[in-house]
Tab-separated table of C-alpha atoms and ligand atoms in Angstrom:
chain	number	residue	atom	x	y	z
F	66	GLN	CA	91.359	208.701	-66.732
F	67	ALA	CA	90.348	205.172	-68.528
F	68	LYS	CA	93.549	203.553	-68.057
F	69	LEU	CA	92.794	205.007	-63.815
F	70	LYS	CA	89.410	203.344	-64.028
F	71	GLY	CA	91.086	199.888	-65.207
F	72	LYS	CA	93.799	199.723	-62.645
F	73	ASN	CA	91.591	200.540	-59.817
F	74	ARG	CA	89.523	197.290	-61.193
F	75	LEU	CA	92.096	195.449	-61.525
F	76	GLN	CA	93.293	196.273	-58.022
F	77	PHE	CA	89.266	195.330	-57.306
F	78	PHE	CA	89.869	192.008	-59.171
F	79	ASN	CA	93.175	190.761	-57.268
F	80	ARG	CA	91.413	191.545	-53.903
F	81	ASP	CA	87.934	189.919	-55.014
F	82	ILE	CA	90.396	186.614	-55.653
F	83	ALA	CA	92.916	186.922	-53.062
F	84	GLY	CA	88.471	187.243	-50.523
F	85	GLY	CA	87.652	184.121	-52.081
F	86	ILE	CA	90.831	182.172	-51.912
F	87	GLN	CA	90.672	183.294	-48.140
F	88	ARG	CA	87.282	182.101	-47.640
F	89	LYS	CA	87.764	178.675	-49.350
F	90	GLN	CA	90.975	178.198	-47.054
F	91	TYR	CA	88.714	179.326	-44.255
F	92	ILE	CA	85.782	176.676	-45.199
F	93	GLU	CA	88.590	173.654	-45.448
F	94	ARG	CA	89.740	174.380	-41.763
F	95	VAL	CA	86.435	174.499	-40.226
F	96	LEU	CA	85.245	171.488	-42.883
F	97	ILE	CA	88.579	169.680	-41.363
F	98	LYS	CA	87.452	170.111	-37.824
F	99	ALA	CA	84.109	169.149	-38.811
F	100	ILE	CA	85.572	165.370	-40.015
F	101	HIS	CA	88.114	165.298	-37.034
F	102	HIS	CA	85.179	165.584	-34.857
F	103	GLY	CA	82.652	164.357	-36.579
F	104	HIS	CA	80.130	167.254	-36.632
F	105	PHE	CA	78.136	165.929	-39.991
F	106	ASN	CA	74.651	165.162	-39.602
F	107	LEU	CA	72.039	163.969	-42.092
F	108	VAL	CA	68.233	165.196	-43.409
F	109	TYR	CA	65.756	163.134	-45.633
F	110	MET	CA	63.959	164.683	-48.107
F	111	PRO	CA	60.515	162.315	-48.998
F	112	ILE	CA	60.267	161.768	-52.977
F	113	PHE	CA	56.788	161.689	-53.833
F	114	ASP	CA	54.500	159.166	-56.292
F	115	SER	CA	52.787	161.707	-58.842
F	116	GLN	CA	49.458	159.891	-58.420
F	117	ASN	CA	48.908	159.202	-54.883
F	118	LEU	CA	51.469	161.544	-53.589
F	119	LYS	CA	52.416	158.959	-51.171
F	120	PRO	CA	56.181	158.794	-50.301
F	121	VAL	CA	58.483	156.394	-52.397
F	122	GLY	CA	62.044	157.017	-51.374
F	123	VAL	CA	63.682	159.930	-49.771
F	124	GLU	CA	67.163	161.208	-51.001
F	125	VAL	CA	69.622	162.245	-47.864
F	126	LEU	CA	71.741	165.879	-48.211
F	127	ILE	CA	74.580	166.118	-45.687
F	128	ARG	CA	74.439	169.061	-42.937
F	129	ALA	CA	77.244	170.725	-41.212
F	130	PRO	CA	76.223	172.268	-38.285
F	131	SER	CA	79.260	174.168	-37.330
F	132	LEU	CA	79.034	175.298	-41.003
F	133	ALA	CA	75.633	175.972	-40.784
F	134	SER	CA	75.831	178.627	-38.126
F	135	LYS	CA	78.550	180.816	-40.263
F	136	GLY	CA	75.982	180.785	-42.957
F	137	ILE	CA	77.757	178.016	-45.003
F	138	GLY	CA	75.477	175.533	-46.555
F	139	PRO	CA	76.467	172.385	-48.556
F	140	GLU	CA	76.076	174.436	-51.787
F	141	GLU	CA	79.376	175.850	-50.624
F	142	PHE	CA	80.969	173.621	-48.400
F	143	ILE	CA	80.683	170.148	-50.962
F	144	PRO	CA	82.864	171.852	-53.667
F	145	VAL	CA	85.470	172.998	-51.272
F	146	ALA	CA	86.080	169.217	-50.339
F	147	GLU	CA	86.007	168.282	-53.558
F	148	THR	CA	89.115	170.322	-54.633
F	149	THR	CA	90.492	169.706	-51.073
F	150	GLY	CA	90.261	165.746	-51.248
F	151	LEU	CA	88.065	165.675	-47.997
F	152	ILE	CA	85.149	164.750	-50.536
F	153	LYS	CA	86.732	161.149	-50.034
F	154	ASP	CA	85.819	161.141	-46.220
F	155	ILE	CA	82.520	163.037	-46.633
F	156	ASP	CA	80.780	160.200	-49.386
F	157	ALA	CA	82.055	157.320	-47.084
F	158	TRP	CA	80.488	159.079	-44.053
F	159	VAL	CA	77.127	159.797	-46.120
F	160	LEU	CA	77.543	156.658	-47.627
F	161	ASN	CA	78.272	154.626	-44.133
F	162	GLU	CA	75.010	156.680	-42.437
F	163	SER	CA	72.379	156.086	-44.980
F	164	LEU	CA	73.187	152.229	-45.385
F	165	SER	CA	72.871	151.906	-41.598
F	166	ARG	CA	69.193	154.231	-41.445
F	167	ILE	CA	67.912	152.144	-44.508
F	168	THR	CA	68.557	148.625	-42.634
F	169	TYR	CA	67.034	150.247	-39.686
F	170	LEU	CA	64.221	152.038	-41.277
F	171	THR	CA	63.170	148.263	-43.242
F	172	ASP	CA	63.611	146.233	-40.061
F	173	LYS	CA	61.681	148.500	-38.208
F	174	TYR	CA	58.876	149.714	-40.232
F	175	GLN	CA	58.845	147.025	-43.333
F	176	PHE	CA	60.068	150.482	-45.220
F	177	ASP	CA	60.708	149.228	-48.771
F	178	GLY	CA	60.988	152.819	-50.513
F	179	PHE	CA	64.343	153.480	-51.914
F	180	PHE	CA	67.625	156.259	-50.344
F	181	ALA	CA	68.855	158.153	-53.345
F	182	ILE	CA	72.797	159.035	-51.834
F	183	ASN	CA	74.541	161.613	-53.502
F	184	ILE	CA	78.104	161.117	-54.539
F	185	SER	CA	80.658	163.453	-55.633
F	186	ALA	CA	81.934	163.720	-59.668
F	187	VAL	CA	85.020	162.706	-58.124
F	188	GLU	CA	84.318	159.349	-56.901
F	189	LEU	CA	83.395	158.540	-60.991
F	190	HIS	CA	87.731	158.818	-61.072
F	191	ASN	CA	88.462	157.442	-58.045
F	192	ARG	CA	89.017	153.393	-58.352
F	193	GLU	CA	88.722	152.409	-54.929
F	194	PHE	CA	84.963	154.007	-54.764
F	195	PRO	CA	83.242	151.003	-56.164
F	196	GLN	CA	84.895	148.707	-53.937
F	197	MET	CA	83.925	151.296	-51.304
F	198	VAL	CA	80.133	151.043	-51.751
F	199	LYS	CA	80.584	147.637	-52.161
F	200	SER	CA	82.254	146.482	-48.445
F	201	MET	CA	79.560	149.242	-47.025
F	202	LEU	CA	76.923	146.950	-48.436
F	203	LEU	CA	78.152	143.875	-47.053
F	204	LYS	CA	78.566	145.548	-44.347
F	205	HIS	CA	75.010	147.058	-43.366
F	206	GLN	CA	73.229	143.509	-45.025
F	207	ALA	CA	71.407	146.605	-47.591
F	208	ASP	CA	70.049	145.785	-50.520
F	209	PRO	CA	71.425	147.315	-53.208
F	210	SER	CA	68.267	147.925	-54.902
F	211	ARG	CA	67.463	150.089	-52.969
F	212	ILE	CA	70.221	152.411	-52.968
F	213	GLU	CA	70.557	154.853	-55.843
F	214	LEU	CA	73.558	157.147	-56.496
F	215	GLU	CA	73.135	160.545	-57.420
F	216	ILE	CA	75.629	162.084	-59.339
F	217	THR	CA	75.494	165.549	-61.127
F	218	GLU	CA	75.257	165.889	-65.137
F	219	THR	CA	78.312	168.435	-65.018
F	220	SER	CA	80.618	166.056	-63.752
F	221	PHE	CA	80.895	164.289	-67.292
F	222	VAL	CA	82.064	166.418	-69.246
F	223	ASP	CA	85.815	165.273	-68.527
F	224	ASN	CA	86.647	162.071	-69.705
F	225	LEU	CA	83.703	160.464	-70.593
F	226	ASP	CA	85.131	156.708	-70.904
F	227	ASN	CA	86.665	156.893	-67.777
F	228	SER	CA	83.573	158.081	-66.204
F	229	ILE	CA	80.987	155.090	-68.242
F	230	ARG	CA	83.251	152.712	-66.907
F	231	GLN	CA	82.820	153.159	-63.454
F	232	LEU	CA	79.081	153.361	-63.541
F	233	ASN	CA	79.230	150.523	-64.992
F	234	HIS	CA	81.464	148.976	-61.931
F	235	LEU	CA	78.909	151.082	-60.053
F	236	LYS	CA	76.105	149.277	-61.478
F	237	SER	CA	77.278	146.158	-61.254
F	238	LEU	CA	77.031	146.134	-57.956
F	239	GLY	CA	73.264	146.425	-58.031
F	240	VAL	CA	72.863	150.057	-57.388
F	241	SER	CA	70.687	151.945	-59.532
F	242	LEU	CA	72.407	155.597	-60.848
F	243	SER	CA	70.622	158.485	-61.170
F	244	LEU	CA	71.813	162.124	-62.887
F	245	ASP	CA	70.934	164.918	-60.641
F	246	ASP	CA	70.324	168.410	-61.915
F	247	PHE	CA	69.552	167.142	-65.158
F	248	GLY	CA	69.112	169.939	-67.899
F	249	THR	CA	71.764	171.955	-66.577
F	250	GLY	CA	74.757	170.564	-67.749
F	251	TYR	CA	76.593	169.568	-71.797
F	252	THR	CA	75.029	165.835	-72.099
F	253	ALA	CA	73.979	165.743	-75.808
F	254	PHE	CA	70.579	164.273	-75.544
F	255	THR	CA	72.647	161.609	-77.909
F	256	GLN	CA	74.900	161.015	-75.405
F	257	LEU	CA	72.301	159.743	-72.551
F	258	ILE	CA	71.696	156.887	-74.495
F	259	GLU	CA	75.550	156.012	-73.255
F	260	PHE	CA	74.940	156.405	-69.525
F	261	PRO	CA	74.271	153.624	-67.931
F	262	VAL	CA	71.825	155.850	-65.241
F	263	ASP	CA	68.235	154.326	-64.748
F	264	LYS	CA	66.845	157.652	-63.707
F	265	LEU	CA	66.717	161.692	-64.454
F	266	LYS	CA	66.209	164.365	-61.696
F	267	ILE	CA	65.095	167.722	-64.070
F	268	ASP	CA	66.326	170.480	-61.991
F	269	ARG	CA	64.563	172.663	-60.196
F	270	SER	CA	65.371	175.661	-62.787
F	271	PHE	CA	63.688	174.185	-65.345
F	272	ILE	CA	60.183	173.278	-62.556
F	273	GLN	CA	59.876	176.896	-61.307
F	274	GLY	CA	59.237	177.716	-64.639
F	275	LEU	CA	56.514	176.254	-65.204
F	276	ASP	CA	54.847	178.941	-63.234
F	277	GLU	CA	55.782	181.139	-66.391
F	278	GLY	CA	52.921	180.523	-68.950
F	279	ALA	CA	53.508	179.080	-71.837
F	280	SER	CA	57.286	179.229	-71.292
F	281	GLU	CA	60.247	178.026	-73.181
F	282	LYS	CA	61.004	175.750	-69.721
F	283	LYS	CA	57.735	174.207	-70.096
F	284	ARG	CA	58.515	172.724	-73.121
F	285	MET	CA	61.697	171.456	-71.984
F	286	VAL	CA	60.184	169.334	-69.291
F	287	ASP	CA	58.195	168.117	-71.694
F	288	ILE	CA	61.337	167.263	-74.027
F	289	VAL	CA	63.215	165.786	-70.838
F	290	LEU	CA	59.730	163.109	-70.172
F	291	ALA	CA	59.486	162.365	-73.971
F	292	LEU	CA	63.057	161.004	-73.605
F	293	ALA	CA	63.021	159.377	-70.235
F	294	ASP	CA	59.700	157.800	-71.468
F	295	LEU	CA	62.246	156.596	-75.237
F	296	TYR	CA	64.627	155.237	-72.739
F	297	GLN	CA	62.785	153.791	-70.461
F	298	LEU	CA	64.623	156.324	-67.748
F	299	LYS	CA	62.454	156.821	-64.925
F	300	VAL	CA	62.457	160.680	-63.967
F	301	VAL	CA	61.689	162.424	-60.648
F	302	ALA	CA	60.988	167.020	-60.964
F	303	GLU	CA	63.071	168.247	-58.389
F	304	GLY	CA	62.307	171.877	-56.473
F	305	VAL	CA	58.305	171.258	-57.223
F	306	GLU	CA	56.760	174.506	-55.197
F	307	SER	CA	53.520	174.866	-56.143
F	308	GLU	CA	50.182	173.125	-56.908
F	309	GLU	CA	50.162	174.084	-59.747
F	310	GLN	CA	53.461	172.558	-60.915
F	311	ILE	CA	52.098	169.149	-59.057
F	312	GLU	CA	49.350	169.702	-61.855
F	313	TYR	CA	51.051	170.210	-64.505
F	314	LEU	CA	53.796	167.530	-63.797
F	315	LYS	CA	51.219	164.993	-62.765
F	316	TYR	CA	49.634	165.324	-65.763
F	317	ARG	CA	52.286	165.075	-68.337
F	318	GLY	CA	53.537	161.737	-66.820
F	319	CYS	CA	55.959	162.874	-64.521
F	320	GLU	CA	56.753	159.761	-62.092
F	321	MET	CA	58.159	161.363	-58.836
F	322	LEU	CA	58.091	164.523	-56.988
F	323	GLN	CA	60.258	166.577	-54.702
F	324	GLY	CA	59.899	170.061	-53.355
F	325	TYR	CA	59.304	172.259	-50.481
F	326	PHE	CA	55.445	172.280	-51.288
F	327	LEU	CA	55.510	168.204	-50.703
F	328	SER	CA	58.565	168.406	-48.320
F	329	LYS	CA	61.357	170.055	-46.828
F	330	PRO	CA	64.203	167.947	-46.059
F	331	LEU	CA	63.040	166.420	-41.824
F	332	SER	CA	65.091	165.603	-39.487
F	333	TRP	CA	65.809	162.026	-38.607
F	334	ASP	CA	63.024	161.882	-35.934
F	335	ASP	CA	59.985	163.375	-38.596
F	336	PHE	CA	61.450	161.469	-41.246
F	337	GLN	CA	60.623	157.937	-39.028
F	338	LEU	CA	57.079	159.564	-37.708
F	339	LEU	CA	56.253	160.099	-41.829
F	340	ILE	CA	57.354	156.251	-42.586
F	341	GLU	CA	55.477	155.225	-39.842
F	342	GLN	CA	52.412	156.665	-40.670
F	343	SER	CA	52.524	156.152	-44.603
F	344	HIS	CA	52.880	152.278	-43.173
F	345	SER	CA	50.072	152.017	-41.005
F	346	SER	CA	48.138	154.147	-43.537
F	347	GLN	CA	48.793	151.248	-46.002
F	348	THR	CA	48.320	148.111	-43.942
F	349	ALA	CA	44.738	150.236	-42.379
E	17	C2E	P1	71.117	168.157	-55.084
E	17	C2E	O1	71.912	167.437	-54.861
E	17	C2E	O2	70.345	168.260	-56.270
E	17	C2E	O3	69.650	168.429	-53.569
E	17	C2E	C1	69.007	169.515	-53.769
E	17	C2E	C2	69.251	170.837	-53.625
E	17	C2E	O4	67.670	171.630	-53.082
E	17	C2E	C3	69.325	170.417	-51.748
E	17	C2E	O5	69.873	171.703	-50.552
E	17	C2E	C4	67.292	170.863	-51.230
E	17	C2E	O6	66.994	171.284	-50.054
E	17	C2E	C5	67.507	171.410	-52.588
E	17	C2E	N1	65.846	171.718	-52.446
E	17	C2E	C6	64.705	170.819	-52.763
E	17	C2E	N2	63.804	170.839	-53.373
E	17	C2E	C7	63.485	172.707	-53.028
E	17	C2E	C8	62.319	173.333	-53.141
E	17	C2E	O7	61.668	172.739	-53.619
E	17	C2E	N3	62.882	174.339	-53.128
E	17	C2E	C9	64.236	174.947	-53.231
E	17	C2E	N4	64.560	176.351	-53.225
E	17	C2E	N5	65.171	173.869	-53.231
E	17	C2E	C10	64.816	173.092	-52.894
E	17	C2E	P2	70.705	171.241	-50.181
E	17	C2E	O8	70.944	170.413	-49.215
E	17	C2E	O9	71.345	172.607	-49.864
E	17	C2E	O10	72.001	170.326	-50.919
E	17	C2E	C11	72.669	171.014	-51.768
E	17	C2E	C12	74.013	170.280	-53.246
E	17	C2E	O11	74.983	170.169	-52.470
E	17	C2E	C13	72.991	169.068	-53.090
E	17	C2E	O12	72.112	169.245	-54.437
E	17	C2E	C14	74.247	168.435	-53.735
E	17	C2E	O13	74.705	168.617	-54.999
E	17	C2E	C15	75.193	168.786	-52.500
E	17	C2E	N6	75.146	167.861	-51.289
E	17	C2E	C16	74.145	167.748	-50.559
E	17	C2E	N7	74.379	166.327	-48.999
E	17	C2E	C17	75.417	165.895	-50.077
E	17	C2E	C18	75.942	164.546	-49.612
E	17	C2E	O14	75.474	164.068	-49.377
E	17	C2E	N8	77.327	164.000	-50.631
E	17	C2E	C19	77.648	165.170	-51.390
E	17	C2E	N9	78.546	164.516	-52.464
E	17	C2E	N10	76.911	166.191	-51.974
E	17	C2E	C20	75.730	166.699	-51.520
E	18	MG	MG1	70.811	165.481	-55.313
E	19	MG	MG1	69.584	168.087	-57.952
E	20	MG	MG1	71.982	170.705	-56.922
């Protein structure tokens, strides 16, 4: 009886793996088509100053309508792009598009905020990446000090020395670096000092825990804020979804906030409206 159960379980297991591989191959096929036809666009998620709740920057997020219509979002297709090598094309496209947009906003609205661009961990081991960033900055005449590259914390795990070298190379171009999803990876706090990063983004899972009274998550947020203070890093809280969270983070001195409560990711037109409005309220 037990043996039979075990065998069945094994069959299910194999079927799940096979299903997973099939789905990945399917996503890869749709991705290749999307890249070929240029079926991507960006949405713009504003980042706010916690003191006055004015937008100070924006994170650009990729969207692929042809995949979204099949229920596949970036959380699922970016990892597939990473294992198939398609990510280099995607990162290059996002970078080019973002730099062209920030130049446009600067010229048209005197926008002076930052653009935070997600890059894959794969780029930490891609020798051509810094040169690509450099030539795109030149092409768009973009001010590197207003460009921030977001890298997820988990990506440092393999080949730390090599990653740090690449990060320093990127920094030498004048761009800022930000550690995304901070708290979810393996970074020992003592390692933090070795990373040439300028900013930490506290992962959404910690911010959402702030509602649960005197929780462990609260203490974790406090520790991250103290650490950021110690190493003189800027901090963004990600995934802010309530007024209570804003109050807590503001009171604890978290400099910047991002999340659905303040704004969802915006279309290009809506983001321009926001910039236009905040600009006119400043000059009024
Ligand atoms: P991320 O960089 O940590 O981006 C934050 C994700 O959390 C976004 O999902 C955003 O829409 C979502 N989010 C932000 N605030 C809230 C909130 O208050 N509540 C909830 N429930 N969610 C919130 P998205 O756009 O699906 O992106 C998922 C991940 O995909 C990103 O995580 C990033 O790792 C990756 N990604 C997105 N765009 C790009 C891109 O252009 N290039 C690369 N390489 N990766 C990207
Ligand atoms: Mg990010
Ligand atoms: Mg994040
Ligand atoms: Mg993430």
